[in-house]
């Protein structure tokens, strides 16, 4: 049995139905947390929640588009009624990186609706959930937030479009601002910058792109969702209680800065 570092904690994970979010939610459950899963894909979310049943522990879930504040508020009311306390850990993980035939849009051809959609999910989604959950964290003088940024938020990548890098850089700004403002209330806020992680999102890029990244990665491989999940759990565990406002690369030594 894993060490129960998250016992007694209630954790909300967005984009929980797939890839990194699915691994993060599984890890928190295995470490003893009660789990709230949020995703826009109802079918995948139900399947993931069912797959967690073998672990035991409390899992509640609600379908919501993180970009829609009112929908998130309604989802929170729905799950909150089933929990016996406030949510004290938030993992802002939901994110999208639209591509056509494995390629990102050129900026000069970008559909303005696509720009709005990416900003809505990747950035406003993080604002929405932080805005909804921080009042209780401040009241309780306890909480932790992890924002899922990306190496694309720190450097220009040729295979992601401008909206993606812009939102991932903005999440780093949000992380620092919230860390500064919420620190005096006993709340830590950090970001993870994953490199190339083996998930459905990564597979929207061409195989050649992913092979090229492996060649540029010091450890010469892709990362696994589990490796990001373990960092997320560390950043909200007692072992990291003096760590806040930081961006931690989980990237195998790719794009080291
Ligand atoms: N995979 C990588 O290589 C990589 C690298 C750097 C950063 N990231 C970031 O990690 C996070 C997770 O990525 P992943 O690779 O696991 O992707 P994924 O596509 O496998 O999973 C993303 C999940 O988010 C959900 N989602 C999408 N839009 C949503 C919305 N509007 N509301 C609620 N849920 C929504 C999807 O349904 C899906 O379940 C993203 O923020 C991504 O930008 C991934």
PDB file of C-alpha atoms and ligand atoms in Angstrom:
ATOM      1  CA  UNK A   1       0.000   0.000   0.000  1.00  0.00           C
ATOM      2  CA  UNK A   2       1.207   3.494  -0.841  1.00  0.00           C
ATOM      3  CA  UNK A   3       2.004   6.030   1.895  1.00  0.00           C
ATOM      4  CA  UNK A   4      -1.265   7.810   2.708  1.00  0.00           C
ATOM      5  CA  UNK A   5       0.163  11.344   2.293  1.00  0.00           C
ATOM      6  CA  UNK A   6      -3.169  12.776   1.092  1.00  0.00           C
ATOM      7  CA  UNK A   7      -5.382  11.119   3.721  1.00  0.00           C
ATOM      8  CA  UNK A   8      -8.131  13.455   4.912  1.00  0.00           C
ATOM      9  CA  UNK A   9      -7.689  15.757   1.895  1.00  0.00           C
ATOM     10  CA  UNK A  10     -10.341  16.495  -0.698  1.00  0.00           C
ATOM     11  CA  UNK A  11      -8.861  17.008  -4.167  1.00  0.00           C
ATOM     12  CA  UNK A  12     -10.505  18.378  -7.306  1.00  0.00           C
ATOM     13  CA  UNK A  13      -8.862  17.497 -10.635  1.00  0.00           C
ATOM     14  CA  UNK A  14      -9.994  19.098 -13.905  1.00  0.00           C
ATOM     15  CA  UNK A  15      -9.557  17.294 -17.206  1.00  0.00           C
ATOM     16  CA  UNK A  16      -9.559  14.137 -15.112  1.00  0.00           C
ATOM     17  CA  UNK A  17     -10.879  11.688 -17.702  1.00  0.00           C
ATOM     18  CA  UNK A  18      -7.732  11.226 -19.804  1.00  0.00           C
ATOM     19  CA  UNK A  19      -3.948  11.286 -19.868  1.00  0.00           C
ATOM     20  CA  UNK A  20      -2.246  13.281 -17.122  1.00  0.00           C
ATOM     21  CA  UNK A  21      -5.500  14.107 -15.270  1.00  0.00           C
ATOM     22  CA  UNK A  22      -6.469  10.443 -15.128  1.00  0.00           C
ATOM     23  CA  UNK A  23      -3.040   9.510 -13.713  1.00  0.00           C
ATOM     24  CA  UNK A  24      -3.157  12.384 -11.195  1.00  0.00           C
ATOM     25  CA  UNK A  25      -6.587  11.406  -9.916  1.00  0.00           C
ATOM     26  CA  UNK A  26      -5.567   7.751  -9.559  1.00  0.00           C
ATOM     27  CA  UNK A  27      -2.427   8.748  -7.645  1.00  0.00           C
ATOM     28  CA  UNK A  28      -4.336  10.980  -5.188  1.00  0.00           C
ATOM     29  CA  UNK A  29      -6.877   8.245  -4.549  1.00  0.00           C
ATOM     30  CA  UNK A  30      -4.104   5.727  -3.913  1.00  0.00           C
ATOM     31  CA  UNK A  31      -2.527   8.197  -1.461  1.00  0.00           C
ATOM     32  CA  UNK A  32      -5.771   8.379   0.527  1.00  0.00           C
ATOM     33  CA  UNK A  33      -7.540  11.539  -0.748  1.00  0.00           C
ATOM     34  CA  UNK A  34     -11.240  11.905  -1.454  1.00  0.00           C
ATOM     35  CA  UNK A  35     -11.539  12.735  -5.132  1.00  0.00           C
ATOM     36  CA  UNK A  36     -13.614  15.120  -7.231  1.00  0.00           C
ATOM     37  CA  UNK A  37     -13.288  14.554 -10.977  1.00  0.00           C
ATOM     38  CA  UNK A  38     -14.295  17.244 -13.486  1.00  0.00           C
ATOM     39  CA  UNK A  39     -14.285  16.810 -17.258  1.00  0.00           C
ATOM     40  CA  UNK A  40     -16.295  17.939 -20.275  1.00  0.00           C
ATOM     41  CA  UNK A  41     -16.346  14.406 -21.730  1.00  0.00           C
ATOM     42  CA  UNK A  42     -19.126  12.646 -19.806  1.00  0.00           C
ATOM     43  CA  UNK A  43     -18.550   9.194 -21.253  1.00  0.00           C
ATOM     44  CA  UNK A  44     -14.797   9.151 -20.641  1.00  0.00           C
ATOM     45  CA  UNK A  45     -15.303  10.588 -17.159  1.00  0.00           C
ATOM     46  CA  UNK A  46     -17.808   7.892 -16.176  1.00  0.00           C
ATOM     47  CA  UNK A  47     -15.454   5.190 -17.511  1.00  0.00           C
ATOM     48  CA  UNK A  48     -12.497   6.623 -15.578  1.00  0.00           C
ATOM     49  CA  UNK A  49     -14.516   6.927 -12.347  1.00  0.00           C
ATOM     50  CA  UNK A  50     -15.565   3.295 -12.766  1.00  0.00           C
ATOM     51  CA  UNK A  51     -11.945   2.200 -13.309  1.00  0.00           C
ATOM     52  CA  UNK A  52     -11.014   3.809  -9.969  1.00  0.00           C
ATOM     53  CA  UNK A  53     -13.565   1.767  -8.027  1.00  0.00           C
ATOM     54  CA  UNK A  54     -11.065  -1.080  -7.475  1.00  0.00           C
ATOM     55  CA  UNK A  55      -8.891   1.267  -5.366  1.00  0.00           C
ATOM     56  CA  UNK A  56     -11.693   2.155  -2.953  1.00  0.00           C
ATOM     57  CA  UNK A  57     -12.145   5.541  -1.293  1.00  0.00           C
ATOM     58  CA  UNK A  58     -14.510   8.348  -2.203  1.00  0.00           C
ATOM     59  CA  UNK A  59     -14.808   9.417  -5.849  1.00  0.00           C
ATOM     60  CA  UNK A  60     -17.415  11.932  -6.981  1.00  0.00           C
ATOM     61  CA  UNK A  61     -17.594  13.509 -10.399  1.00  0.00           C
ATOM     62  CA  UNK A  62     -19.401  16.135 -12.425  1.00  0.00           C
ATOM     63  CA  UNK A  63     -19.405  17.081 -16.077  1.00  0.00           C
ATOM     64  CA  UNK A  64     -18.481  20.701 -16.773  1.00  0.00           C
ATOM     65  CA  UNK A  65     -16.714  22.804 -19.369  1.00  0.00           C
ATOM     66  CA  UNK A  66     -14.016  24.520 -17.293  1.00  0.00           C
ATOM     67  CA  UNK A  67     -14.253  27.594 -19.546  1.00  0.00           C
ATOM     68  CA  UNK A  68     -17.821  28.243 -18.367  1.00  0.00           C
ATOM     69  CA  UNK A  69     -17.845  29.800 -14.874  1.00  0.00           C
ATOM     70  CA  UNK A  70     -21.557  29.179 -14.254  1.00  0.00           C
ATOM     71  CA  UNK A  71     -21.245  25.533 -15.321  1.00  0.00           C
ATOM     72  CA  UNK A  72     -18.298  25.098 -12.923  1.00  0.00           C
ATOM     73  CA  UNK A  73     -20.275  26.758 -10.132  1.00  0.00           C
ATOM     74  CA  UNK A  74     -23.173  24.348 -10.722  1.00  0.00           C
ATOM     75  CA  UNK A  75     -20.767  21.372 -10.818  1.00  0.00           C
ATOM     76  CA  UNK A  76     -19.238  22.492  -7.522  1.00  0.00           C
ATOM     77  CA  UNK A  77     -22.659  22.691  -5.862  1.00  0.00           C
ATOM     78  CA  UNK A  78     -23.409  19.198  -7.131  1.00  0.00           C
ATOM     79  CA  UNK A  79     -20.208  17.581  -5.802  1.00  0.00           C
ATOM     80  CA  UNK A  80     -19.940  19.689  -2.653  1.00  0.00           C
ATOM     81  CA  UNK A  81     -23.189  18.197  -1.351  1.00  0.00           C
ATOM     82  CA  UNK A  82     -21.578  14.742  -1.422  1.00  0.00           C
ATOM     83  CA  UNK A  83     -18.386  15.691   0.439  1.00  0.00           C
ATOM     84  CA  UNK A  84     -17.990  16.066   4.179  1.00  0.00           C
ATOM     85  CA  UNK A  85     -15.796  19.157   4.012  1.00  0.00           C
ATOM     86  CA  UNK A  86     -14.244  21.778   1.740  1.00  0.00           C
ATOM     87  CA  UNK A  87     -12.006  20.988  -1.208  1.00  0.00           C
ATOM     88  CA  UNK A  88      -8.460  21.751  -0.125  1.00  0.00           C
ATOM     89  CA  UNK A  89      -6.406  20.794  -3.183  1.00  0.00           C
ATOM     90  CA  UNK A  90      -7.077  22.008  -6.734  1.00  0.00           C
ATOM     91  CA  UNK A  91      -5.320  20.595  -9.791  1.00  0.00           C
ATOM     92  CA  UNK A  92      -6.013  22.840 -12.792  1.00  0.00           C
ATOM     93  CA  UNK A  93      -5.132  20.289 -15.447  1.00  0.00           C
ATOM     94  CA  UNK A  94      -7.726  20.582 -18.251  1.00  0.00           C
ATOM     95  CA  UNK A  95      -6.129  21.843 -21.446  1.00  0.00           C
ATOM     96  CA  UNK A  96      -6.396  21.673 -25.213  1.00  0.00           C
ATOM     97  CA  UNK A  97      -3.946  22.159 -28.087  1.00  0.00           C
ATOM     98  CA  UNK A  98      -5.900  22.092 -31.358  1.00  0.00           C
ATOM     99  CA  UNK A  99      -4.161  20.814 -34.490  1.00  0.00           C
ATOM    100  CA  UNK A 100      -5.200  20.011 -38.047  1.00  0.00           C
ATOM    101  CA  UNK A 101      -3.578  16.911 -39.595  1.00  0.00           C
ATOM    102  CA  UNK A 102      -1.002  16.964 -36.792  1.00  0.00           C
ATOM    103  CA  UNK A 103      -0.112  20.607 -37.420  1.00  0.00           C
ATOM    104  CA  UNK A 104      -0.842  23.762 -35.377  1.00  0.00           C
ATOM    105  CA  UNK A 105      -2.461  26.731 -37.101  1.00  0.00           C
ATOM    106  CA  UNK A 106      -0.236  29.453 -38.485  1.00  0.00           C
ATOM    107  CA  UNK A 107      -0.923  32.599 -36.488  1.00  0.00           C
ATOM    108  CA  UNK A 108      -1.844  34.619 -39.596  1.00  0.00           C
ATOM    109  CA  UNK A 109      -4.492  32.038 -40.518  1.00  0.00           C
ATOM    110  CA  UNK A 110      -5.828  31.327 -37.040  1.00  0.00           C
ATOM    111  CA  UNK A 111      -9.576  31.184 -36.550  1.00  0.00           C
ATOM    112  CA  UNK A 112     -10.389  33.806 -33.872  1.00  0.00           C
ATOM    113  CA  UNK A 113     -12.922  31.366 -32.373  1.00  0.00           C
ATOM    114  CA  UNK A 114     -10.146  28.805 -31.899  1.00  0.00           C
ATOM    115  CA  UNK A 115      -8.021  31.436 -30.115  1.00  0.00           C
ATOM    116  CA  UNK A 116     -10.943  32.215 -27.761  1.00  0.00           C
ATOM    117  CA  UNK A 117     -11.612  28.525 -27.146  1.00  0.00           C
ATOM    118  CA  UNK A 118      -8.002  27.764 -26.149  1.00  0.00           C
ATOM    119  CA  UNK A 119      -7.786  30.810 -23.883  1.00  0.00           C
ATOM    120  CA  UNK A 120     -11.148  29.844 -22.394  1.00  0.00           C
ATOM    121  CA  UNK A 121     -10.176  26.277 -21.498  1.00  0.00           C
ATOM    122  CA  UNK A 122      -6.476  26.644 -20.695  1.00  0.00           C
ATOM    123  CA  UNK A 123      -6.506  29.986 -18.848  1.00  0.00           C
ATOM    124  CA  UNK A 124     -10.041  30.976 -17.866  1.00  0.00           C
ATOM    125  CA  UNK A 125     -10.623  27.381 -16.719  1.00  0.00           C
ATOM    126  CA  UNK A 126      -7.831  27.759 -14.158  1.00  0.00           C
ATOM    127  CA  UNK A 127      -9.171  31.143 -13.049  1.00  0.00           C
ATOM    128  CA  UNK A 128     -12.701  29.765 -12.727  1.00  0.00           C
ATOM    129  CA  UNK A 129     -11.788  26.876 -10.442  1.00  0.00           C
ATOM    130  CA  UNK A 130      -9.306  28.890  -8.391  1.00  0.00           C
ATOM    131  CA  UNK A 131     -11.931  31.623  -7.942  1.00  0.00           C
ATOM    132  CA  UNK A 132     -14.523  29.066  -6.856  1.00  0.00           C
ATOM    133  CA  UNK A 133     -12.334  27.131  -4.420  1.00  0.00           C
ATOM    134  CA  UNK A 134     -10.075  29.750  -2.827  1.00  0.00           C
ATOM    135  CA  UNK A 135     -12.736  31.346  -0.566  1.00  0.00           C
ATOM    136  CA  UNK A 136     -12.923  28.121   1.493  1.00  0.00           C
ATOM    137  CA  UNK A 137      -9.136  27.693   1.423  1.00  0.00           C
ATOM    138  CA  UNK A 138      -8.680  31.243   2.758  1.00  0.00           C
ATOM    139  CA  UNK A 139     -11.348  30.645   5.410  1.00  0.00           C
ATOM    140  CA  UNK A 140      -9.665  27.395   6.466  1.00  0.00           C
ATOM    141  CA  UNK A 141      -6.147  28.898   6.192  1.00  0.00           C
ATOM    142  CA  UNK A 142      -5.156  25.765   4.260  1.00  0.00           C
ATOM    143  CA  UNK A 143      -4.929  24.705   0.648  1.00  0.00           C
ATOM    144  CA  UNK A 144      -2.772  23.950  -2.375  1.00  0.00           C
ATOM    145  CA  UNK A 145      -3.155  24.608  -6.080  1.00  0.00           C
ATOM    146  CA  UNK A 146      -1.217  23.078  -8.969  1.00  0.00           C
ATOM    147  CA  UNK A 147      -1.566  24.631 -12.435  1.00  0.00           C
ATOM    148  CA  UNK A 148      -0.626  22.468 -15.428  1.00  0.00           C
ATOM    149  CA  UNK A 149       1.539  24.718 -17.560  1.00  0.00           C
ATOM    150  CA  UNK A 150       3.971  23.341 -20.165  1.00  0.00           C
ATOM    151  CA  UNK A 151       7.477  23.725 -21.483  1.00  0.00           C
ATOM    152  CA  UNK A 152       5.565  25.634 -24.205  1.00  0.00           C
ATOM    153  CA  UNK A 153       4.878  28.319 -21.588  1.00  0.00           C
ATOM    154  CA  UNK A 154       8.604  28.955 -21.172  1.00  0.00           C
ATOM    155  CA  UNK A 155       9.965  28.643 -24.705  1.00  0.00           C
ATOM    156  CA  UNK A 156       8.750  28.830 -28.299  1.00  0.00           C
ATOM    157  CA  UNK A 157       7.888  25.414 -29.737  1.00  0.00           C
ATOM    158  CA  UNK A 158       7.477  24.939 -33.478  1.00  0.00           C
ATOM    159  CA  UNK A 159       4.681  22.377 -33.123  1.00  0.00           C
ATOM    160  CA  UNK A 160       2.249  24.219 -30.853  1.00  0.00           C
ATOM    161  CA  UNK A 161       0.298  27.292 -31.901  1.00  0.00           C
ATOM    162  CA  UNK A 162       0.524  30.776 -30.361  1.00  0.00           C
ATOM    163  CA  UNK A 163      -2.658  30.395 -28.307  1.00  0.00           C
ATOM    164  CA  UNK A 164      -1.270  27.337 -26.528  1.00  0.00           C
ATOM    165  CA  UNK A 165       2.103  28.860 -25.576  1.00  0.00           C
ATOM    166  CA  UNK A 166       0.439  32.112 -24.569  1.00  0.00           C
ATOM    167  CA  UNK A 167      -1.992  30.416 -22.191  1.00  0.00           C
ATOM    168  CA  UNK A 168       0.710  28.205 -20.706  1.00  0.00           C
ATOM    169  CA  UNK A 169       2.909  31.271 -20.062  1.00  0.00           C
ATOM    170  CA  UNK A 170      -0.099  33.045 -18.532  1.00  0.00           C
ATOM    171  CA  UNK A 171      -0.602  30.107 -16.150  1.00  0.00           C
ATOM    172  CA  UNK A 172       2.925  30.709 -14.858  1.00  0.00           C
ATOM    173  CA  UNK A 173       1.990  34.354 -14.212  1.00  0.00           C
ATOM    174  CA  UNK A 174      -1.218  33.281 -12.491  1.00  0.00           C
ATOM    175  CA  UNK A 175       0.773  30.824 -10.367  1.00  0.00           C
ATOM    176  CA  UNK A 176       3.137  33.549  -9.116  1.00  0.00           C
ATOM    177  CA  UNK A 177       0.391  36.089  -8.471  1.00  0.00           C
ATOM    178  CA  UNK A 178      -1.771  33.608  -6.576  1.00  0.00           C
ATOM    179  CA  UNK A 179       1.233  32.303  -4.622  1.00  0.00           C
ATOM    180  CA  UNK A 180       2.010  35.857  -3.499  1.00  0.00           C
ATOM    181  CA  UNK A 181      -1.543  36.733  -2.617  1.00  0.00           C
ATOM    182  CA  UNK A 182      -2.601  33.450  -1.034  1.00  0.00           C
ATOM    183  CA  UNK A 183       0.657  32.598   0.766  1.00  0.00           C
ATOM    184  CA  UNK A 184      -0.198  34.758   3.798  1.00  0.00           C
ATOM    185  CA  UNK A 185      -3.382  32.670   4.091  1.00  0.00           C
ATOM    186  CA  UNK A 186      -1.481  29.382   4.295  1.00  0.00           C
ATOM    187  CA  UNK A 187      -2.068  28.339   0.673  1.00  0.00           C
ATOM    188  CA  UNK A 188       0.651  27.149  -1.739  1.00  0.00           C
ATOM    189  CA  UNK A 189       0.396  27.576  -5.512  1.00  0.00           C
ATOM    190  CA  UNK A 190       2.802  25.935  -7.954  1.00  0.00           C
ATOM    191  CA  UNK A 191       2.927  25.018 -11.628  1.00  0.00           C
ATOM    192  CA  UNK A 192       4.194  21.950 -13.437  1.00  0.00           C
ATOM    193  CA  UNK A 193       5.737  22.308 -16.886  1.00  0.00           C
ATOM    194  CA  UNK A 194       5.551  18.869 -18.477  1.00  0.00           C
ATOM    195  CA  UNK A 195       7.724  18.091 -21.461  1.00  0.00           C
ATOM    196  CA  UNK A 196       6.462  15.533 -23.959  1.00  0.00           C
ATOM    197  CA  UNK A 197       4.164  13.161 -22.076  1.00  0.00           C
ATOM    198  CA  UNK A 198       2.645  10.016 -23.567  1.00  0.00           C
ATOM    199  CA  UNK A 199      -1.084  10.936 -23.705  1.00  0.00           C
ATOM    200  CA  UNK A 200      -3.823  11.316 -26.360  1.00  0.00           C
ATOM    201  CA  UNK A 201      -3.035  15.058 -26.544  1.00  0.00           C
ATOM    202  CA  UNK A 202       0.594  14.381 -27.391  1.00  0.00           C
ATOM    203  CA  UNK A 203      -0.509  11.964 -30.113  1.00  0.00           C
ATOM    204  CA  UNK A 204      -2.311  14.809 -31.940  1.00  0.00           C
ATOM    205  CA  UNK A 205       1.155  15.888 -33.147  1.00  0.00           C
ATOM    206  CA  UNK A 206       2.865  13.934 -35.929  1.00  0.00           C
ATOM    207  CA  UNK A 207       5.053  10.913 -34.998  1.00  0.00           C
ATOM    208  CA  UNK A 208       8.041  12.756 -36.557  1.00  0.00           C
ATOM    209  CA  UNK A 209       7.491  15.651 -34.143  1.00  0.00           C
ATOM    210  CA  UNK A 210       7.516  13.355 -31.150  1.00  0.00           C
ATOM    211  CA  UNK A 211      10.628  11.497 -32.388  1.00  0.00           C
ATOM    212  CA  UNK A 212      12.420  14.834 -32.820  1.00  0.00           C
ATOM    213  CA  UNK A 213      11.549  15.796 -29.233  1.00  0.00           C
ATOM    214  CA  UNK A 214      12.917  12.488 -27.942  1.00  0.00           C
ATOM    215  CA  UNK A 215      16.231  13.252 -29.681  1.00  0.00           C
ATOM    216  CA  UNK A 216      16.355  16.660 -27.925  1.00  0.00           C
ATOM    217  CA  UNK A 217      15.418  15.200 -24.518  1.00  0.00           C
ATOM    218  CA  UNK A 218      18.367  14.406 -22.251  1.00  0.00           C
ATOM    219  CA  UNK A 219      16.751  11.181 -21.024  1.00  0.00           C
ATOM    220  CA  UNK A 220      15.907  10.198 -24.656  1.00  0.00           C
ATOM    221  CA  UNK A 221      12.295   9.195 -24.049  1.00  0.00           C
ATOM    222  CA  UNK A 222       8.804  10.530 -23.585  1.00  0.00           C
ATOM    223  CA  UNK A 223       7.453  11.061 -20.089  1.00  0.00           C
ATOM    224  CA  UNK A 224       4.615   8.999 -18.637  1.00  0.00           C
ATOM    225  CA  UNK A 225       1.471  10.574 -17.089  1.00  0.00           C
ATOM    226  CA  UNK A 226       2.336   8.799 -13.839  1.00  0.00           C
ATOM    227  CA  UNK A 227       5.570  10.805 -13.603  1.00  0.00           C
ATOM    228  CA  UNK A 228       3.608  14.071 -13.710  1.00  0.00           C
ATOM    229  CA  UNK A 229       1.099  12.678 -11.201  1.00  0.00           C
ATOM    230  CA  UNK A 230       3.855  11.949  -8.689  1.00  0.00           C
ATOM    231  CA  UNK A 231       5.165  15.529  -8.945  1.00  0.00           C
ATOM    232  CA  UNK A 232       1.653  16.890  -8.476  1.00  0.00           C
ATOM    233  CA  UNK A 233       1.164  14.832  -5.309  1.00  0.00           C
ATOM    234  CA  UNK A 234       4.561  15.954  -4.003  1.00  0.00           C
ATOM    235  CA  UNK A 235       3.700  19.629  -4.567  1.00  0.00           C
ATOM    236  CA  UNK A 236       0.608  19.302  -2.374  1.00  0.00           C
ATOM    237  CA  UNK A 237       2.140  17.055   0.274  1.00  0.00           C
ATOM    238  CA  UNK A 238       3.601  17.952   3.689  1.00  0.00           C
ATOM    239  CA  UNK A 239       7.097  17.339   2.219  1.00  0.00           C
ATOM    240  CA  UNK A 240       6.762  20.477   0.046  1.00  0.00           C
ATOM    241  CA  UNK A 241       4.994  22.806   2.472  1.00  0.00           C
ATOM    242  CA  UNK A 242       7.677  25.543   2.026  1.00  0.00           C
ATOM    243  CA  UNK A 243       7.529  25.422  -1.789  1.00  0.00           C
ATOM    244  CA  UNK A 244       5.299  27.986  -3.500  1.00  0.00           C
ATOM    245  CA  UNK A 245       5.245  30.151  -6.626  1.00  0.00           C
ATOM    246  CA  UNK A 246       7.467  27.668  -8.491  1.00  0.00           C
ATOM    247  CA  UNK A 247       7.377  26.094 -11.927  1.00  0.00           C
ATOM    248  CA  UNK A 248       8.711  22.550 -11.887  1.00  0.00           C
ATOM    249  CA  UNK A 249       9.699  20.958 -15.201  1.00  0.00           C
ATOM    250  CA  UNK A 250       8.817  17.284 -15.570  1.00  0.00           C
ATOM    251  CA  UNK A 251      10.487  17.077 -18.946  1.00  0.00           C
ATOM    252  CA  UNK A 252      13.392  14.616 -18.859  1.00  0.00           C
ATOM    253  CA  UNK A 253      15.858  17.421 -19.516  1.00  0.00           C
ATOM    254  CA  UNK A 254      14.156  18.808 -22.636  1.00  0.00           C
ATOM    255  CA  UNK A 255      14.419  22.590 -23.203  1.00  0.00           C
ATOM    256  CA  UNK A 256      16.378  23.095 -19.976  1.00  0.00           C
ATOM    257  CA  UNK A 257      16.418  26.766 -18.984  1.00  0.00           C
TER     258      UNK A 257
HETATM  259  N1  LIG B   1       0.804  15.505 -22.968  1.00  0.00           N
HETATM  260  C1  LIG B   1       1.775  16.396 -23.028  1.00  0.00           C
HETATM  261  O1  LIG B   1       2.800  16.170 -23.688  1.00  0.00           O
HETATM  262  C2  LIG B   1       1.644  17.696 -22.273  1.00  0.00           C
HETATM  263  C3  LIG B   1       2.770  18.525 -22.216  1.00  0.00           C
HETATM  264  C4  LIG B   1       2.691  19.726 -21.530  1.00  0.00           C
HETATM  265  C5  LIG B   1       1.506  20.094 -20.910  1.00  0.00           C
HETATM  266  N2  LIG B   1       0.427  19.272 -20.984  1.00  0.00           N
HETATM  267  C6  LIG B   1      -0.802  19.729 -20.317  1.00  0.00           C
HETATM  268  O2  LIG B   1      -1.285  18.731 -19.450  1.00  0.00           O
HETATM  269  C7  LIG B   1      -2.705  18.823 -19.354  1.00  0.00           C
HETATM  270  C8  LIG B   1      -3.328  17.469 -19.640  1.00  0.00           C
HETATM  271  O3  LIG B   1      -2.959  17.075 -20.942  1.00  0.00           O
HETATM  272  P1  LIG B   1      -3.084  15.572 -21.486  1.00  0.00           P
HETATM  273  O4  LIG B   1      -1.904  15.357 -22.338  1.00  0.00           O
HETATM  274  O5  LIG B   1      -3.393  14.646 -20.378  1.00  0.00           O
HETATM  275  O6  LIG B   1      -4.358  15.750 -22.449  1.00  0.00           O
HETATM  276  P2  LIG B   1      -5.590  14.789 -22.772  1.00  0.00           P
HETATM  277  O7  LIG B   1      -6.165  15.328 -24.038  1.00  0.00           O
HETATM  278  O8  LIG B   1      -5.185  13.362 -22.707  1.00  0.00           O
HETATM  279  O9  LIG B   1      -6.591  15.071 -21.563  1.00  0.00           O
HETATM  280  C9  LIG B   1      -7.186  16.323 -21.389  1.00  0.00           C
HETATM  281  C10 LIG B   1      -8.502  16.149 -20.657  1.00  0.00           C
HETATM  282  O10 LIG B   1      -9.082  17.451 -20.496  1.00  0.00           O
HETATM  283  C11 LIG B   1     -10.461  17.375 -20.828  1.00  0.00           C
HETATM  284  N3  LIG B   1     -10.941  18.671 -21.286  1.00  0.00           N
HETATM  285  C12 LIG B   1     -10.691  19.284 -22.467  1.00  0.00           C
HETATM  286  N4  LIG B   1     -11.372  20.423 -22.542  1.00  0.00           N
HETATM  287  C13 LIG B   1     -12.077  20.547 -21.384  1.00  0.00           C
HETATM  288  C14 LIG B   1     -12.979  21.518 -20.895  1.00  0.00           C
HETATM  289  N5  LIG B   1     -13.320  22.574 -21.636  1.00  0.00           N
HETATM  290  N6  LIG B   1     -13.501  21.330 -19.668  1.00  0.00           N
HETATM  291  C15 LIG B   1     -13.190  20.234 -18.929  1.00  0.00           C
HETATM  292  N7  LIG B   1     -12.351  19.283 -19.360  1.00  0.00           N
HETATM  293  C16 LIG B   1     -11.794  19.436 -20.575  1.00  0.00           C
HETATM  294  C17 LIG B   1     -10.526  16.326 -21.942  1.00  0.00           C
HETATM  295  O11 LIG B   1     -11.835  15.815 -22.110  1.00  0.00           O
HETATM  296  C18 LIG B   1      -9.518  15.303 -21.454  1.00  0.00           C
HETATM  297  O12 LIG B   1     -10.136  14.351 -20.604  1.00  0.00           O
HETATM  298  C19 LIG B   1      -3.121  19.914 -20.356  1.00  0.00           C
HETATM  299  O13 LIG B   1      -3.291  21.137 -19.672  1.00  0.00           O
HETATM  300  C20 LIG B   1      -1.935  19.988 -21.288  1.00  0.00           C
HETATM  301  O14 LIG B   1      -1.818  21.253 -21.901  1.00  0.00           O
HETATM  302  C21 LIG B   1       0.462  18.092 -21.649  1.00  0.00           C
END
